[in-house]
Each structure stands twice: as C-alpha cells, then as structure tokens.
Short mmCIF file of the C-alpha atoms (twelve columns), coordinates in Angstrom:
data_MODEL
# 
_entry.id   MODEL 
# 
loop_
_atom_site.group_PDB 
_atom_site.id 
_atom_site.type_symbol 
_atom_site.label_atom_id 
_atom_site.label_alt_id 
_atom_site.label_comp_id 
_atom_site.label_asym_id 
_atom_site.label_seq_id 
_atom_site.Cartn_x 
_atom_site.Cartn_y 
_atom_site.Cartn_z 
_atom_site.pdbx_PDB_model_num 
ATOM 1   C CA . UNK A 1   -33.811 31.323 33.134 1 
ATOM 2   C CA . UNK A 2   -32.478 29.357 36.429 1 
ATOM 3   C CA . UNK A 3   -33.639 25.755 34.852 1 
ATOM 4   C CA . UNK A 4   -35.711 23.692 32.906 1 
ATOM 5   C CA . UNK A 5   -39.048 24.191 35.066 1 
ATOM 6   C CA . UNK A 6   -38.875 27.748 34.947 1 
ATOM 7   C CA . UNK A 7   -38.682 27.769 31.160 1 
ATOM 8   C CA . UNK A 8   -41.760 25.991 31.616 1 
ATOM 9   C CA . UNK A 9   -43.658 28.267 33.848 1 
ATOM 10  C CA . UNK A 10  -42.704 30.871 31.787 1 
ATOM 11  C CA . UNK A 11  -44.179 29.563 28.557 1 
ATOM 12  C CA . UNK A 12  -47.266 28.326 30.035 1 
ATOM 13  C CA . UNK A 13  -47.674 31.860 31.777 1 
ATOM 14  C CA . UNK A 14  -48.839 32.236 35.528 1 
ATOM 15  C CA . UNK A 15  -51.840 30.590 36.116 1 
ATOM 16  C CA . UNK A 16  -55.032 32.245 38.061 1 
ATOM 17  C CA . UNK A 17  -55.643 30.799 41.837 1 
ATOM 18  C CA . UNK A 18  -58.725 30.336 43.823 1 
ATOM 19  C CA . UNK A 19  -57.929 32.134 46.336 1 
ATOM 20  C CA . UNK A 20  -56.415 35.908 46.292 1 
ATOM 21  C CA . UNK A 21  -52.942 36.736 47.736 1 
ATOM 22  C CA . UNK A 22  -52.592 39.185 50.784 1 
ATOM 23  C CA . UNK A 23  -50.600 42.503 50.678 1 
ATOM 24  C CA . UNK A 24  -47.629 43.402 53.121 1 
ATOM 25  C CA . UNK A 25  -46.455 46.607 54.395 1 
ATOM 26  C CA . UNK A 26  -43.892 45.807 56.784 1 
ATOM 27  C CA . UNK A 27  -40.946 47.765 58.002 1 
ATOM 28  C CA . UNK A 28  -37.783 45.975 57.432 1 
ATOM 29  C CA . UNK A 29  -36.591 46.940 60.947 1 
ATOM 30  C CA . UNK A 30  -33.960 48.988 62.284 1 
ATOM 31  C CA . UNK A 31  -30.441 48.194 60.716 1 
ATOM 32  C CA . UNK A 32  -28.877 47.991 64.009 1 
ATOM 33  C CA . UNK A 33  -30.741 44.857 64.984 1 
ATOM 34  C CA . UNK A 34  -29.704 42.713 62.090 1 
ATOM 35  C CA . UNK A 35  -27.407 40.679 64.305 1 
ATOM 36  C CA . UNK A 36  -30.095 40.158 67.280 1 
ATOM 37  C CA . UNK A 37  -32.338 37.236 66.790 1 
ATOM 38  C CA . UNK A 38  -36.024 36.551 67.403 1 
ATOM 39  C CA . UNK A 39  -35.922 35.779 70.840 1 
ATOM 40  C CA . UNK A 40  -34.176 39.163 71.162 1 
ATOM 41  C CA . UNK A 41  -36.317 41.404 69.499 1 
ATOM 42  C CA . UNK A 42  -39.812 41.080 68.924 1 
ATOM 43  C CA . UNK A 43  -40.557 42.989 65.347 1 
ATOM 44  C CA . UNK A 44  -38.177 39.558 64.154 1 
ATOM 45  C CA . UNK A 45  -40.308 37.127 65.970 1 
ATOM 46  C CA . UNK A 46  -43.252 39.150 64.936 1 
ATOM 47  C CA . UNK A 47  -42.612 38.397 60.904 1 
ATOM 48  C CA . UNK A 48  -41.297 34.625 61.762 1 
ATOM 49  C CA . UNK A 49  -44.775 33.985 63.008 1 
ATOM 50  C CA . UNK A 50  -46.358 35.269 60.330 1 
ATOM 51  C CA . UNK A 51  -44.593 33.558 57.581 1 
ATOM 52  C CA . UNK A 52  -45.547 30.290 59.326 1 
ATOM 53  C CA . UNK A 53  -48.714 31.704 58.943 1 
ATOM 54  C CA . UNK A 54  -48.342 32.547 55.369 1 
ATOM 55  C CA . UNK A 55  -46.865 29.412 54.269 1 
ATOM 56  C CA . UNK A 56  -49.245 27.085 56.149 1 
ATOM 57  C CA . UNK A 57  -52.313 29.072 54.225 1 
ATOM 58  C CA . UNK A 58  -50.989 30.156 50.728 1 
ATOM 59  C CA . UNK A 59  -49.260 28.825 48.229 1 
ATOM 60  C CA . UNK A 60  -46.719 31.300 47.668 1 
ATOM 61  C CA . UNK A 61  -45.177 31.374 43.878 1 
ATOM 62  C CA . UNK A 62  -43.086 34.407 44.622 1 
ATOM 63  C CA . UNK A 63  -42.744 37.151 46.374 1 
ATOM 64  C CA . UNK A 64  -42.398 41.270 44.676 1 
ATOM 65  C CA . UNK A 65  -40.444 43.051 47.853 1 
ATOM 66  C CA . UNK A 66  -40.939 47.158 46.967 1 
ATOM 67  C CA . UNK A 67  -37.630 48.152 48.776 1 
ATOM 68  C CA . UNK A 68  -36.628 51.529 49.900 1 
ATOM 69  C CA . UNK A 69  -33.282 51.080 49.477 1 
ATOM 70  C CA . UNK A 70  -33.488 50.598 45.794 1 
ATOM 71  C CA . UNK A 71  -34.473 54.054 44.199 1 
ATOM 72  C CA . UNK A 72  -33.639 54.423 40.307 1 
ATOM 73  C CA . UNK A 73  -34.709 57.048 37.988 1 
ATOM 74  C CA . UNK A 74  -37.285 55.403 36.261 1 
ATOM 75  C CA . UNK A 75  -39.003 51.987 37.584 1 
ATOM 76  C CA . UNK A 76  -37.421 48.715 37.331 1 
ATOM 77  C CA . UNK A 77  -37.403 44.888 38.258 1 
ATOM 78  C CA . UNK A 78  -35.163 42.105 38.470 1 
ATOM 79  C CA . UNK A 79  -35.937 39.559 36.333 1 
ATOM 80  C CA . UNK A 80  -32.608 37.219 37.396 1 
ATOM 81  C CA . UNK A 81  -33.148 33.524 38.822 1 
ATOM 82  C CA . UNK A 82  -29.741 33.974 40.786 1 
ATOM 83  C CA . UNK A 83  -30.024 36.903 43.494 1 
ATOM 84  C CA . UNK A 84  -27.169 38.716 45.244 1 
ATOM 85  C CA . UNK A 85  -27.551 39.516 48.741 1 
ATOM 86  C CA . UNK A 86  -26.296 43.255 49.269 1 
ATOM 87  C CA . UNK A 87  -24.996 44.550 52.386 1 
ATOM 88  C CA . UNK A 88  -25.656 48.140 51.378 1 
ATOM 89  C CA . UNK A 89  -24.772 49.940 54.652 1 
ATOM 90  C CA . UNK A 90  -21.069 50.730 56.083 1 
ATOM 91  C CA . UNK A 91  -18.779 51.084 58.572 1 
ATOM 92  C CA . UNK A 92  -20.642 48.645 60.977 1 
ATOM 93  C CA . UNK A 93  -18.895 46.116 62.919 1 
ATOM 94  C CA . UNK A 94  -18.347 42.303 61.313 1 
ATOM 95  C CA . UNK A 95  -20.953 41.195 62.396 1 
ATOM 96  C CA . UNK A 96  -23.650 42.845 60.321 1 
ATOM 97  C CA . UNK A 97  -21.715 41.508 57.124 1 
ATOM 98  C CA . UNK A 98  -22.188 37.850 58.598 1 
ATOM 99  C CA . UNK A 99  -25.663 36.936 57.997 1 
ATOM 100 C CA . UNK A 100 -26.225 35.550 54.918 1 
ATOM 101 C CA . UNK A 101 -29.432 34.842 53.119 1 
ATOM 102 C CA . UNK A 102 -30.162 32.606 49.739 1 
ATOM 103 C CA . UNK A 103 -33.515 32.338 47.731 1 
ATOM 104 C CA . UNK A 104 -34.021 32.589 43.690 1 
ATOM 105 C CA . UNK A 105 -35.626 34.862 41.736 1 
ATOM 106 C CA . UNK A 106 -39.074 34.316 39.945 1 
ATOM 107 C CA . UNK A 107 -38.190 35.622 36.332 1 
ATOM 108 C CA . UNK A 108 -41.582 34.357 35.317 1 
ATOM 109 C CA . UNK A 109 -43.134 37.328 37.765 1 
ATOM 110 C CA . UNK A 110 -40.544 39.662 36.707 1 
ATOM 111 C CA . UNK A 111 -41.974 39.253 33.270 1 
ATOM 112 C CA . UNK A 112 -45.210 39.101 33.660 1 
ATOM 113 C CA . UNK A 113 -44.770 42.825 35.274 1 
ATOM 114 C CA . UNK A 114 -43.060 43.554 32.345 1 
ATOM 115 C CA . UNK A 115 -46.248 42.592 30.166 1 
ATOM 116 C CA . UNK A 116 -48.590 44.641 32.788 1 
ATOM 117 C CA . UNK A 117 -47.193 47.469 33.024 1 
ATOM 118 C CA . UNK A 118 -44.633 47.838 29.747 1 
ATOM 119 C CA . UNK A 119 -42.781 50.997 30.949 1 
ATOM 120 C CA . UNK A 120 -41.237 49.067 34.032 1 
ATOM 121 C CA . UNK A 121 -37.410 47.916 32.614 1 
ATOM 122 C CA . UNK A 122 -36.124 44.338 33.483 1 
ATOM 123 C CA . UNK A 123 -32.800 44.350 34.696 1 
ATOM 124 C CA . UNK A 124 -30.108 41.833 36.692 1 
ATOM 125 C CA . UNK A 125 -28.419 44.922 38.232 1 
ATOM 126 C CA . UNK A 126 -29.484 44.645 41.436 1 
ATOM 127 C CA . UNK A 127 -30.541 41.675 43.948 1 
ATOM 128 C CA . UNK A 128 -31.895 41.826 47.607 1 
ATOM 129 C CA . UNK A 129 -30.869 44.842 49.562 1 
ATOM 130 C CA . UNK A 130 -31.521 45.555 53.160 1 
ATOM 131 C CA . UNK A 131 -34.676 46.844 52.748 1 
ATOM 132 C CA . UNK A 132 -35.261 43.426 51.955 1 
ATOM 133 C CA . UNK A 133 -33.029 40.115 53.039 1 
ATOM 134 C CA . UNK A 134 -33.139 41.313 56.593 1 
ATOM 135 C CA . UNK A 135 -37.153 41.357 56.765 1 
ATOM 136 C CA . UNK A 136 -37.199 37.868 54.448 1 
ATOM 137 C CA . UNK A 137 -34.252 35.954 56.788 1 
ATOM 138 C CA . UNK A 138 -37.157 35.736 59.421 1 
ATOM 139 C CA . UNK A 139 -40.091 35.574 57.245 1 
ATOM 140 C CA . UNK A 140 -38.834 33.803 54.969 1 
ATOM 141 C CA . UNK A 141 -35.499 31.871 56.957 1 
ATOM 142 C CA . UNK A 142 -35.372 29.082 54.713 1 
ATOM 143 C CA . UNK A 143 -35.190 31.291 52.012 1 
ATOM 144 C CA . UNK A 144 -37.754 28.762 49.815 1 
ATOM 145 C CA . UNK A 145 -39.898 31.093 48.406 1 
ATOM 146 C CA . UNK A 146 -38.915 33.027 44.741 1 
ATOM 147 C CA . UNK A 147 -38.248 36.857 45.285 1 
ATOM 148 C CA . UNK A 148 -37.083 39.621 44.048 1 
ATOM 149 C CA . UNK A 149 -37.091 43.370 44.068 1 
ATOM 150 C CA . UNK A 150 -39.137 46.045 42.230 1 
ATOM 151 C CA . UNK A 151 -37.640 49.739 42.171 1 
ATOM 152 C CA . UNK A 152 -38.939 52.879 43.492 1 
ATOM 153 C CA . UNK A 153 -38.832 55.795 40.979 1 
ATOM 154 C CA . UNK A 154 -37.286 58.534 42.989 1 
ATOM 155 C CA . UNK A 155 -38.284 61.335 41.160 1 
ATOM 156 C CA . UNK A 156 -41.971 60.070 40.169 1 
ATOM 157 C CA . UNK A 157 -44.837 61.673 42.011 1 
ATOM 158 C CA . UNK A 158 -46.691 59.708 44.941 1 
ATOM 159 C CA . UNK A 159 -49.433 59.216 43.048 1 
ATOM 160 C CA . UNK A 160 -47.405 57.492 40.395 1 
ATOM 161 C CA . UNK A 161 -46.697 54.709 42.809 1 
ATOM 162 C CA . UNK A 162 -50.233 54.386 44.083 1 
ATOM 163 C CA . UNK A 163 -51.307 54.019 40.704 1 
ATOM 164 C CA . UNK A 164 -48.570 51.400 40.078 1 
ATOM 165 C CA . UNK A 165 -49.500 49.208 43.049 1 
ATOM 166 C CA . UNK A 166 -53.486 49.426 41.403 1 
ATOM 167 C CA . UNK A 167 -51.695 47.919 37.967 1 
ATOM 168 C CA . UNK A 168 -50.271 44.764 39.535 1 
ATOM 169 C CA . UNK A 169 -53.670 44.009 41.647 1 
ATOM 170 C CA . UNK A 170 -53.897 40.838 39.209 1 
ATOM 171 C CA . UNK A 171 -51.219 39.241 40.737 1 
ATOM 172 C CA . UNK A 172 -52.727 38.918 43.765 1 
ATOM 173 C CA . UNK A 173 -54.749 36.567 41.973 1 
ATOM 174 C CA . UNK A 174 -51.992 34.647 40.256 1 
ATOM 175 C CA . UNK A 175 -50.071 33.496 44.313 1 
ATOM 176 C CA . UNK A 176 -47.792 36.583 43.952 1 
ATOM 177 C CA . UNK A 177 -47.142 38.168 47.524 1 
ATOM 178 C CA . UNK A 178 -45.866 41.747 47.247 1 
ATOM 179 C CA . UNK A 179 -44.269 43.334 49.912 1 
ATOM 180 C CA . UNK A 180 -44.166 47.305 50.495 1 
ATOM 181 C CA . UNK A 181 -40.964 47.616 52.362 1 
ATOM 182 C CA . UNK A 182 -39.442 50.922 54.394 1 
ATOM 183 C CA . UNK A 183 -41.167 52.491 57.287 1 
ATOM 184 C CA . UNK A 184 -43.704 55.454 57.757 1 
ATOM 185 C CA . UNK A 185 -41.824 57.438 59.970 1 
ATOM 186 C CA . UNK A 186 -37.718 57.846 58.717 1 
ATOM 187 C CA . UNK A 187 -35.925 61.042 59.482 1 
ATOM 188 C CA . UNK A 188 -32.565 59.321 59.152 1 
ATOM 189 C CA . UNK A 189 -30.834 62.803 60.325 1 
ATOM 190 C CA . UNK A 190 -32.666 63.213 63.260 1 
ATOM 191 C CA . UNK A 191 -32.513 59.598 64.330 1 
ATOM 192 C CA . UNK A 192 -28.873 59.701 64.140 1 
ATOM 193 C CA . UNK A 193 -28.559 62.873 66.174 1 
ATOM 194 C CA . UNK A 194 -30.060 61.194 68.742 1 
ATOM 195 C CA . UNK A 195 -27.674 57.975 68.555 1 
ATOM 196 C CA . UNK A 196 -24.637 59.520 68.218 1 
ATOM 197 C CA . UNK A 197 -25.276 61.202 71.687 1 
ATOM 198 C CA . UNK A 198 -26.159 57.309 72.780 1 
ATOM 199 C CA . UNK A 199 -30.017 58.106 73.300 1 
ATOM 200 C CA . UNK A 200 -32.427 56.227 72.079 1 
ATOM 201 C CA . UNK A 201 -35.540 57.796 73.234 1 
ATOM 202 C CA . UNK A 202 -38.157 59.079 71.008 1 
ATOM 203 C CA . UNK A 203 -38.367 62.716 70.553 1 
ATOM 204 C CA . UNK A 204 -42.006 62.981 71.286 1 
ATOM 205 C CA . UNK A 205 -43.662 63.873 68.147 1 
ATOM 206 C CA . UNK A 206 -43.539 60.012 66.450 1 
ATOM 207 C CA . UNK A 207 -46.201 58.965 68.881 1 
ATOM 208 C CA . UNK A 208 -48.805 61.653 67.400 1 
ATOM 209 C CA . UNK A 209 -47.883 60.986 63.859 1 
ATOM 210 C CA . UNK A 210 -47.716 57.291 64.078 1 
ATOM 211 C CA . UNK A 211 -51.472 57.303 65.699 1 
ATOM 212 C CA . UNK A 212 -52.842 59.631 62.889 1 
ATOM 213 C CA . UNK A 213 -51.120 57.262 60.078 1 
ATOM 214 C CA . UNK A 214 -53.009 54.318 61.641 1 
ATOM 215 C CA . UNK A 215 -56.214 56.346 61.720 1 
ATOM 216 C CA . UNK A 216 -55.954 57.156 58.174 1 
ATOM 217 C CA . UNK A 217 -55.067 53.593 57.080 1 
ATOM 218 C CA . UNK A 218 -57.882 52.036 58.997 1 
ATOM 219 C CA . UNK A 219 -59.897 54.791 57.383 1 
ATOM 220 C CA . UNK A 220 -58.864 54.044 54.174 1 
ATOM 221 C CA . UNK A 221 -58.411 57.531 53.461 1 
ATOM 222 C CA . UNK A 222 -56.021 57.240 50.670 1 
ATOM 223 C CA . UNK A 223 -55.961 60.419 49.470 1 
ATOM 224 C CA . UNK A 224 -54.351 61.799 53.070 1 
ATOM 225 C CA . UNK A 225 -51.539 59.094 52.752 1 
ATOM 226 C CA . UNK A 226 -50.801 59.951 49.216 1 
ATOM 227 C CA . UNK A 227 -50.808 63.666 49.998 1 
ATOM 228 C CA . UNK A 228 -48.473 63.162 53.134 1 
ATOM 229 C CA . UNK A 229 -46.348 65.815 52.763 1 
ATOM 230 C CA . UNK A 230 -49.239 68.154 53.118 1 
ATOM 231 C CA . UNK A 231 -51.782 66.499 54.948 1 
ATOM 232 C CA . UNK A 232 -50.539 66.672 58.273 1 
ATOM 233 C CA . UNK A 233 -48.286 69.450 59.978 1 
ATOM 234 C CA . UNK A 234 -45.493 66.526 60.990 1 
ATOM 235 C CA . UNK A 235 -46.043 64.905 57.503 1 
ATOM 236 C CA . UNK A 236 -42.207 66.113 55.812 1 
ATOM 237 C CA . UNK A 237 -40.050 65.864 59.363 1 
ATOM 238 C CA . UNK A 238 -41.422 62.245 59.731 1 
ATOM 239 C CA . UNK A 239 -40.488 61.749 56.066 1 
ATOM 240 C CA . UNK A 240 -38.193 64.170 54.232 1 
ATOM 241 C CA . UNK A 241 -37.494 62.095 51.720 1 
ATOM 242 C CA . UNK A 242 -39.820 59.850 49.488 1 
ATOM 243 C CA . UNK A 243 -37.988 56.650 49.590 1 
ATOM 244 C CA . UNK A 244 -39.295 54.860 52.983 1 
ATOM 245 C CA . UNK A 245 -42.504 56.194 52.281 1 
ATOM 246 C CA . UNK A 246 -43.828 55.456 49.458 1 
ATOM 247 C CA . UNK A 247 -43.715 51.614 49.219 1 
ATOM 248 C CA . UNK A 248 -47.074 51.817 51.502 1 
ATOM 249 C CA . UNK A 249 -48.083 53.393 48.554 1 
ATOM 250 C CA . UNK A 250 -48.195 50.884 46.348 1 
ATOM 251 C CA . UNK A 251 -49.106 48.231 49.648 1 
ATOM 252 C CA . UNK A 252 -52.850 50.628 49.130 1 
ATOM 253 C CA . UNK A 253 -52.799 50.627 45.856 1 
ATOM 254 C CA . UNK A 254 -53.071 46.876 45.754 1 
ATOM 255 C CA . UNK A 255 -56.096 47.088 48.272 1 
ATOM 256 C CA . UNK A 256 -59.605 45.886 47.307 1 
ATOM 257 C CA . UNK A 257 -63.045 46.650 49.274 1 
ATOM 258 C CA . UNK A 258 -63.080 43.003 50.445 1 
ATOM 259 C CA . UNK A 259 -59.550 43.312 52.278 1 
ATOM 260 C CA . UNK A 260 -58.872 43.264 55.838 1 
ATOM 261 C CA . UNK A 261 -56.801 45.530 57.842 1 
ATOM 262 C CA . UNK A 262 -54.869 43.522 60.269 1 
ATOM 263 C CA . UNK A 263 -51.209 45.268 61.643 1 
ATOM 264 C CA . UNK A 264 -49.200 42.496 62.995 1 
ATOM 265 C CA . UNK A 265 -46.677 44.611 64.634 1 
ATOM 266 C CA . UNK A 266 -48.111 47.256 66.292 1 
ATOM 267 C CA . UNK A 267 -45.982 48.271 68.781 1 
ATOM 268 C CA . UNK A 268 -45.590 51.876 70.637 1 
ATOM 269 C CA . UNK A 269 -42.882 54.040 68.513 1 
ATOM 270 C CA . UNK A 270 -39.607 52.930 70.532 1 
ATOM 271 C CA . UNK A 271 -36.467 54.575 68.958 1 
ATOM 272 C CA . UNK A 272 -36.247 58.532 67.693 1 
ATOM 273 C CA . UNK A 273 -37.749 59.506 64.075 1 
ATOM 274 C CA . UNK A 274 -38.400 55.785 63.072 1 
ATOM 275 C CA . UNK A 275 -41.467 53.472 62.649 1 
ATOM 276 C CA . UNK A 276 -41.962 49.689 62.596 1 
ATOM 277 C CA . UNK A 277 -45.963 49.749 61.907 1 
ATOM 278 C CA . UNK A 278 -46.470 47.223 59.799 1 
ATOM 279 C CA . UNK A 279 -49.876 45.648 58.389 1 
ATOM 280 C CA . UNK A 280 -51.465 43.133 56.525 1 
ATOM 281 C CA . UNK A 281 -54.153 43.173 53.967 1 
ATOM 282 C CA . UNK A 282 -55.893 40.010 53.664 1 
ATOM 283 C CA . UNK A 283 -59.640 39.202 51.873 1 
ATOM 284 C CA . UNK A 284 -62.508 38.574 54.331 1 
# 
C-alpha cells in the first residue's frame, strides 16, 4: 500500500458508479516514434485528444493496460503502488531511453481482480512496459491517473482471454478503464525486412486484412476475431504470434449490447506488416 488513503479504499472496497466506463483497444504505436511528439505524428495527437476527452467526462479511478509486451505463463497483475517504467527494447539510439513517464499503481484494482477472477497471481515483478508508458505519456501526459498492467498468458487459448475480458465487465461499472494494448496486424519479421532495406512501404496485403478486421468488429462477429488464425486466409502472416493480438480480445470481451463502436484512429495502414486501428467502446 502507497499511503494512508489507499489503505482506505482498499478496506472500504471499490464503490459502484452511475455511469459505466468505456473500453480501449488502442495500438501503442510504432516503437520508432517514441521520440517524435504530437505535432509530429498524428496516432500521438490522436490519443492526447482523447484523454482530454476522457478526463473531462469520467472519473477515472484507474486504469488496467492489457500489454503485449508482458506475456507470462499463467495470468498475472501488478498489484504495486510504485511502478517502474521499462524500456524493454535495445540497441536504439539515446534518445528512446530519454522519455520518462511517472504514475502509481491502483493496488485496490489489482485486488479486486484478484477477488474476480482468483486464478490471476498478484505480483510487483513487473511495471509499465512499452506496450504501455508510450501510449499513456500522451493519453495520460501528466501521468495522474492509477495504472498498471495485467499479463497475457502466452500459452492460453484465445478464447481464454475473451472469456477473461467477460470476467472483469464489473469494473466497468466501478470507474476502471481497461486498455487492450498491441496492434491487429504485427509480423515483426516481415516489418523489419522491409526497414532494414530503408523501405517503409506497405507490402500490399495489410490494406485487405485491416478492412476485413474492421468489418468484423463493427459486425460484432466475435467468433471470426477469436478464431483469427483460421478465419481469414491472411489471418497467421498478419499475426504469427498471439501476443499483439489478443489484448483486442479481452477489449470484446468487455463489450455489452449497449456499447458504441467508435475507432478514433483510423488511419490507412502506413508502414509494412503493422496496424495502428484503434477503437473505443463507449455506452449509448
């Protein structure tokens, strides 16, 4: 426990609001924009305005990031007040090491998950990784809001981390944001082919994948996105590995009939085997 208040919120337990929290999937951007701010690139201005938004029209107790850059065997949260910003990439210039980025934890959440779903293991092994703090710096800049991280089971089945997301729904009621975090289209090998011959131009293929993954989510036709290996012929090159993937996963499984659809960056597919799509789900 960070302090004397928290011990408080803690024993008193999270309290029900009136009005129920959105749902975020978001991309947390391409790594080699970190240094570039929001007048530079518009995916950073795009989550800076809606923070604003977020902040002007919720009152935000904490916020649950589901990062793709923290994959465990077995599922786990942080339940520390103090969080460690992680620069888990390497060999990049200085400059990506320079940004820094404060906020607490919400140990309160982090149990309360705990008491939801019992199986999930509390932990202060981790912090905010860049699946995270680099999304949150501009959506978060002041770094005011409580957060902290939720782990994706690497080896659990998709339909395991729907199924997840559907356990926390009461949350949602209780001014918890949670944030699915990675990007639905990440073929890390081919995007780097590309790169390392100093092209960043698509390959061609995103564009038809990217359009059927909006279809499907304005569809709400779950089933296709959990089965997204199989259910589309570009489903394992856009994502050969689980990790980016599935933290829209539990962004659905947190969905209600009375939610909007609303993507707030929704720009063409820009740079070779990656996505930025990212949405909101907010009550009508």
């Amino acid at each position: 426990m960070g302090n004397l208040k928290e011990l408080q919120n803690f024993a008193e337990g999270l309290k029900k609001q009136d009005v129920m929290m959105p749902v975020l999937f978001t991309s947390h951007g391409n790594p080699m924009d970190i240094p570039l701010d929001r007048e530079e690139r518009p995916f950073w201005k795009a989550l800076y305005e809606l923070g604003l938004s977020l902040q002007k029209q919720y009152e935000l107790k904490g916020v649950v990031v589901v990062s793709a850059h923290w994959c465990t065997r077995g599922t786990f949260v942080n339940s520390s007040y103090e969080q460690t910003q992680i620069y888990d990439y390497y060999g990049f210039p200085e400059e990506y090491y320079e940004p820094k980025y404060q906020a607490h934890g919400a140990p309160e959440i982090a149990h309360e998950i705990k008491k939801i779903v019992p199986e999930v293991q509390e932990t202060s092994e981790w912090g905010l990784d860049h699946g995270a703090w680099p999304m949150l710096m501009h959506l978060f800049p002041e770094g005011n809001v409580p957060v902290f991280q939720l782990s994706i089971d690497y080896y659990a089945s998709p339909e395991y981390h729907f199924a997840l997301g559907r356990q926390l729904q009461s949350l949602r009621e209780k001014g918890v944001l949670i944030i699915g975090s990675g990007s639905l289209i990440h073929n890390l090998r081919l995007a780097m082919q590309k790169m390392r011959a100093h092209d960043n131009t698509p390959y061609g293929w995103e564009a038809e994948y990217d359009a059927w993954l909006k279809e499907q989510i304005n569809l709400r036709n779950v089933d296709a996105l959990i089965n997204y290996e199989s259910s589309h012929k570009l489903g394992k090159l856009a994502a050969p590995t689980p990790d980016h993937f599935v933290p829209v996963l539990y962004t659905l499984g947190l969905m209600n009939n009375r939610d909007a659809i609303q993507y707030f960056y929704d720009e063409s597919v820009s740079v070779p085997a990656f996505s930025e799509r990212s949405f909101i789900l907010k009550p009508e």
